[in-house]
Amino acid sequence: MATTGKLSNNTKAALNSSAEPRAQNFEDLVLRHIRYSIARDSTQLCEADWYKAVSLAVRDLIVERMIAAQSAFDRADAKREYYLSMEFLVGRSLDNNLANLELTQQCRAMLGRRGIDLDRILEYEPDPALGNGGLGRLAACFLDSMASLGIAGYGYGINYEFGLFKQEIDNGYQLEQPDQWEPAYSPWLIARPEEACLVPLYGRIERSVDRAGNYNPMWLDWRVIIGVPHDLPIVGYGGRTVNVLRLYSARASDHFDIRIFNEGDYFKAVEQKIVSETISKVLYPSDSMAAGRELRLQQEYFFVACAIRDIVHQYLRLHKGFGAFADKVAIQLNDTHPTLAIAELMRLLVDEYDLNWEDAWRTTQATCAYTNHTLMPEALERWPVEMIERVLPRHLEIIYEINRRFLAEAAAVSLYDDEQIRGMSLIEEGPERQVRMAHPAIVGSHSVNGVSELHSELVRTRLVPDFARMWPDRFNNKTNGVTQRRWLLEANPGLAQLISANIGTGWITDLDQLRELENCARDSGFLDEFAAVKHANKAALAAHIEKVSRVSVDPKSLFDVQAKRIHEYKRQLLLALAIINDYLAIVEDGQMPKVARTHIFAGKAAPGYWAARMIIKLLNSLAGAINHDPATRGMLKIAFVPDYKVSVAQKVVAAADLSEQISTAGTEASGTGNMKFAMNGTLTIGTLDGANIEILQEVGKDNIYIFGLTASEIEDLNQSRDYHPRAIYQRDSRVRRVLDALADDRFCAADPGLFKWIYDSLLSSDHYFHLADFSSYLAAREQVWRDYSDRRVWLEKTVLNVARMGRFSSDRTIAEYATEIWGIKPGIPVVTDEPDQPGKRPLIL
Ligand code: 26Q
């Protein structure tokens, strides 16, 4: 067997040489699994059996390559990147792995010969929802890009038993159902109980000194949790590099339970076991309010402690001492959620490996880097000092010591007055003292980045200007990207084939090559094919909508899509107001729309976020009232697609004509849905916010619909308190008509007063400036309808969007992180003994 970086003969046979023998061997592998793993005759199989057998065959190929790649990294003593994240929204594995191993066609043909449809088989796989939204999906795109670029990059996170809730719609309201996603046996998750580690929690510190008189604290009487790793292989494109996402499950320690048990308290022992295992039970479903729950703090420490222990262990396998640690290890913190990694690394180095503070601190800073994903004050993490002291007493001491030294350094540079210094302290003083987690993340890292140019600028100038003054070189931008493998190759096979037929397949590993499509934008034959692909995708989405939303929509109508978490700042309400405006223009003014349109919404609301839940109810109420009104004559339809997740997103992005990216300027850190849609030939209507600004720079102003106030205009209105939504209501009759309809129960006759809060809140404060942007939004929409009416004009713009999306590949983003933050050179694929297939591009950027 292959344990030293060599591939076994079986695997070589399955992956090498020309397509035909490869297909034959892959088929043999599947058939062997049907016989020996499923233990059935191949004539008696159901679709679920095929899903399992195909997955097991693919898994065999992957495991070989994972072992080969990882030992090649060892031999090269490659620098490793560890991506710490509370969330990884990886999506389904089988379709992705087939695509990245370039086996999709063979597999489809092999099943087709038996009358089985691969697409139906793929639907058997649960879609693991181990994340809330953008931040979790970004982490998954990054893993794909690191593997595709041949970087030794590993994800570390939590193996939640319950991912994000399943969303159902009941009487228009969101209902949450638990999502116990992991099947009894998953072909993709490899449990590693032999690599379990111990995590201490609670307890007390005994302050003692060692023989030399140095402070030698002892953390005693802690409760111990066991972290059991589960490895999800991450296959890079072409299969040369297979990395690992390591997810930890929390298990109780039998040892500890037995101690309580022996004290005679059986129930306490069982209770303890249950409490311990709760830690990896469920993902917190909020992506906006940093609720200070103790269980969340335990989760954050739990996975960070497991990760750091594992990272140090991996390093010490190959090195002696910590002198080279920062040369061989880079740790990226995905938002502040893993910030405790900084204190934990310090604790390990100082308490367990006896480094002095200064050396440990230099090493920690040189290793860690922090990415910020939000400016919204309510989303910034803060933990009560009292809670950290109880749960992690030693870490609080370390945070205090970091703070003491940092404040002395800040005072020494004489840039700041006392108030500024207080503002920079890691501890916020007040009735309840709190640790502001962004501060240790900034102080303990050598790099702090935002996720779009505008956002990074706002981090420097608005969020933490005093830190940016102290360390200007520490702050940088890494504009987000998405992987074209999942979001184009897999999500839109029709478009992928059309592109490859015209410019070759190089774009799959080098998205800038899409630029060659600009030549096709004026070729009417190409445009027809492009339109046919979009139409087929729309028909497929229409079938999905019919099935899950019971709304029948016309694939010939313009598909206008807003798919993302439901949030006031993302302004689903703004689109709702525009739809109401259009509807009232039909029924009251007899003004029919120029273009038939279907407004498609999708997204989950945090269960505790009342306004977001009510927005979902509003959208469904609008659908109920408008879809069945004969006055619209089918020109206006609304559909709410339930349970938005990666697998649904793959269907949605391929089918959309218009993508709504309409957040209040200065609130959306980047957005990544905006990139996925544009990459699939969807035009954007959006504000000058997040990465929309960079999309505008790439596609040009004629190929995107921009409207609304800028971030600095919004900031000025906020500063001057000179925003008066009621004045807009009084002077704009369209605004008046729309808001009055909401106040007059027009869409909730059975439930009077249900939407009055919208009227009240938009007229009193309108915190997200819906009314300020309303008229310019309507004007931008008019331009959209005009352009869409001219088929050729529209198609040209969509092709130019695809052609100009190269910058938004996560390969570009990761190449920047690698060279500018991690000190890793991307683009050197791990060498296996598989000869390159003729005609294949090397995986070099
Ligand atoms: C924090 C503490 C306690 C409980 C929950 C949380 C929490 C969880 C998730 C806070 C925030 C999140 C997720 C944030 C998120 O998804 N942000 C998005 O990140 C994307 C990737 O950078 C950006 O494109 C989006 O603009 C940003 O909103």
GROMACS .gro file of C-alpha atoms and ligand atoms in nm, residues 87 132 134-135 138 286-287 289-291 296 337 373 381 451 480 569 668-672, ligand 1:
model
   50
   87GLU     CA    1  -1.795   2.761   1.009
  132ASN     CA    2  -2.449   3.049   0.848
  134GLY     CA    3  -2.084   3.417   0.357
  135LEU     CA    4  -1.810   3.366   0.612
  138LEU     CA    5  -1.572   3.171   0.197
  286SER     CA    6  -2.692   3.403   1.415
  287ASP     CA    7  -2.458   3.582   1.178
  289MET     CA    8  -2.577   3.940   1.689
  290ALA     CA    9  -2.283   3.817   1.891
  291ALA     CA   10  -2.494   3.673   2.173
  296ARG     CA   11  -2.059   2.959   2.244
  337HIS     CA   12  -1.439   3.363   1.665
  373HIS     CA   13  -1.574   4.038   0.816
  381GLU     CA   14  -1.766   3.991   1.970
  451VAL     CA   15  -1.248   4.151   0.258
  480ASN     CA   16  -1.290   3.791  -0.145
  569TYR     CA   17  -2.899   4.598   0.624
  668GLU     CA   18  -2.187   4.470   0.348
  669ALA     CA   19  -1.823   4.382   0.406
  670SER     CA   20  -1.783   4.224   0.064
  671GLY     CA   21  -2.058   3.990  -0.046
  672THR     CA   22  -1.965   3.680  -0.242
  84626Q     C1   23  -2.061   3.559   1.660
  84626Q     C2   24  -2.073   3.540   1.797
  84626Q     C3   25  -2.175   3.461   1.849
  84626Q     C4   26  -2.263   3.399   1.762
  84626Q     C5   27  -2.249   3.416   1.625
  84626Q     C6   28  -2.148   3.497   1.574
  84626Q     C7   29  -2.135   3.515   1.427
  84626Q     C8   30  -2.147   3.407   1.342
  84626Q     C9   31  -2.137   3.423   1.204
  84626Q    C10   32  -2.108   3.639   1.372
  84626Q    C11   33  -2.096   3.655   1.234
  84626Q    C12   34  -2.110   3.546   1.148
  84626Q    C13   35  -2.098   3.554   1.001
  84626Q    C14   36  -2.066   3.663   0.934
  84626Q    C15   37  -2.061   3.666   0.788
  84626Q     O1   38  -2.100   3.572   0.721
  84626Q     N1   39  -2.011   3.775   0.729
  84626Q    C16   40  -2.001   3.787   0.586
  84626Q     O2   41  -1.871   3.742   0.546
  84626Q    C17   42  -1.859   3.736   0.406
  84626Q    C18   43  -1.723   3.678   0.374
  84626Q     O3   44  -1.623   3.771   0.399
  84626Q    C19   45  -1.879   3.874   0.344
  84626Q     O4   46  -1.878   3.860   0.204
  84626Q    C20   47  -2.012   3.934   0.389
  84626Q     O5   48  -2.021   4.068   0.342
  84626Q    C21   49  -2.023   3.929   0.540
  84626Q     O6   50  -2.150   3.974   0.582
   0.00000   0.00000   0.00000
